[in-house]
Amino acid sequence: MLRHGYLHSPLTWREVTLKSSYKTKTVGFWVTVDEGERPDLVIYYCHGGGFSMGSSYFYLEFLLAWLTLLRQVGYHNPAIFALEYTLVPDGTYPTQLEQTITGYDHVCHITKDPSRVCLAGDSAGATLQLSLLLQMSKSSYPGKRRPGFATLISPWATLVTPKNRNTPSDYLNADSLHLYGRQYAGTASNPKDPLVSPGMCKDREWWMRASPAEGFCFMYGSEEVFGPEVRDLIALLRRSGCAVRVREEPGQVHAWPVVSLFLADTQAERTKGLRDLTKMISQAIDPVPMEGRGPTKGNIELYSPTYFAACGLGGIISCGPTHTAVTPLDLVKCRRQVDPHIYTSNFSAWRSIFAKEGLRGVFFGWAPTFVGYSFQGAGKYGFYEVFKYYYGEKLFPNTSKTLVYLGASASAEFLADIALCPFEAVKVRMQTTLPPYASTLREGWTKVTAKEGVPGLYKGLYPLWGRQIPYTMVKFATFETTVAQIYKFLGKPKESYNALQQTGVSFLGGYIAGIGCAAISHPADVMVSKLNAERQPGESSVKAMSRIYGKIGFRGLWNGLPVRIAMIGTLTAFQWLIYDSFKVSLGLPTTGGH
């Protein structure tokens, strides 16, 4: 290799045994330039061999040459992880897929940034990578592990199909391949299962979810047995909206980039396939040197404590200022909920308040609003990300995504409202009583605790949960679903759009979600205002709500709904815009759309 100029700098390799939640042992080896530095690109490679033969060690020269070429196109510290999966008959499906998943988890742990990972493989190894993508997209939160790119050399797309036919040039035999394919599936699995045979998946939405951020690259020979099925898969992916790069080499056979490295006559011919692969990878995953990257990009590991803390901070920034900005609307809404006849319209209310008290009167109650909703925002967004990760990835990985969104948002809001409730109690008393119960947050807090103790700050907690938990469940589940539908309508993966476009989608999705939030939570919002203003000392929550409902009736629960829709729609839209813009500024992905 040194004689032919494939290696121009010292490279190292080492074998590792991986820990896994599966019962099977998983082994692989790393080929690296500098083990002491985090790689700026990882090729995760699975070898071919019909699931029954071969080894990554057979590909060692191929991988070493590839690593050298990656450095030549500008990657600072590329690395390759090659998986040694169990061969048939020592193991059948799903053993090999489980090992592939374990290997990918290991790679993501090392690189800290899945967007810098390129899946790769030839023949049966490329099949495993396709199965990996399909399996990950079934998860409740696939976006967390979506790789940057996938380069597939002559993938065995469909294990058993009449389209796999012998050709005069190719060295593969269709009958033998069908035998190997059935042996890999084993007696307990169906060769037509898309996770066993990815070419059997005709679901365009599934492929769209499974697509790497920058799409696929296919490289195969025009004369190979798998040619017809590979072409069919490429056409399906393109119809699904996936980005696909294709290199069909005229006159070439199965896995020609690998075969050429060992059998071609000249250096140019031997490395042609590898150079083409390297070029397409560099076009998909920018080989910017480590020191040339932005200061925040990739510095926060997804789903680490730092990540969750950053999401909590984003929640503070998105909720505190936005709720404070709509204080004038909230002030009038609360007063009209308590007394429908106090003002003839919102504009007359603002004119009246401004004439008597000036701008300060219009924003009366801003301090408890800002502090309370800042605390609530930290809990709502921060804990939502925590629960979404643990529910969707750790506890219930096969559960519907919508159920995960609903459960995570409900759990987060339950905790967030404990922080919000004292400030909401003071705010409502300040805004709904004339003359005002208190002029400042400090005065209101002191008066409540002096007269009723700390429990007085929490007497509205149950109705607050009744208002906020359904509100937040609708807010997050509708937002996630709406954003996914917007990207589906646009026809491209989220990662195909720039940060400004993605945050624009977040704003639109937030506004749509806000309309639903306002409607579902409004009756409880009215009851919270009434309880804080009219609940008598010693009166239970149930008795007070029953008395108030008897007084206002069902219709009274909807007082002020149009104002609330305008307020909450705008509020929710800006909250998602601010929150996702903050995440983008830290180099983190926007929410939803996976």
GROMACS .gro file of C-alpha atoms in nm, residues 311-320 323 371-383 413 416 420 476 575 579:
model
   30
  311CYS     CA    1  -3.359   2.349   2.647
  312GLY     CA    2  -3.470   2.473   2.990
  313LEU     CA    3  -3.291   2.802   2.931
  314GLY     CA    4  -3.456   2.824   2.590
  315GLY     CA    5  -3.790   2.778   2.763
  316ILE     CA    6  -3.718   3.072   2.995
  317ILE     CA    7  -3.624   3.295   2.703
  318SER     CA    8  -3.928   3.192   2.498
  319CYS     CA    9  -4.195   3.201   2.772
  320GLY     CA   10  -4.107   3.479   3.015
  323HIS     CA   11  -4.618   3.617   2.823
  371VAL     CA   12  -4.120   3.554   3.685
  372GLY     CA   13  -4.390   3.288   3.693
  373TYR     CA   14  -4.386   3.205   3.325
  374SER     CA   15  -4.008   3.208   3.312
  375PHE     CA   16  -4.007   2.935   3.575
  376GLN     CA   17  -4.285   2.757   3.392
  377GLY     CA   18  -4.104   2.783   3.058
  378ALA     CA   19  -3.791   2.626   3.202
  379GLY     CA   20  -3.992   2.331   3.332
  380LYS     CA   21  -4.222   2.299   3.034
  381TYR     CA   22  -3.958   2.290   2.760
  382GLY     CA   23  -3.672   2.144   2.960
  383PHE     CA   24  -3.870   1.858   3.114
  413GLU     CA   25  -4.644   2.058   3.261
  416ALA     CA   26  -4.381   2.324   3.561
  420LEU     CA   27  -4.589   2.874   3.818
  476PHE     CA   28  -4.664   2.005   2.191
  575GLN     CA   29  -4.255   3.094   2.172
  579TYR     CA   30  -3.716   2.853   2.139
   0.00000   0.00000   0.00000
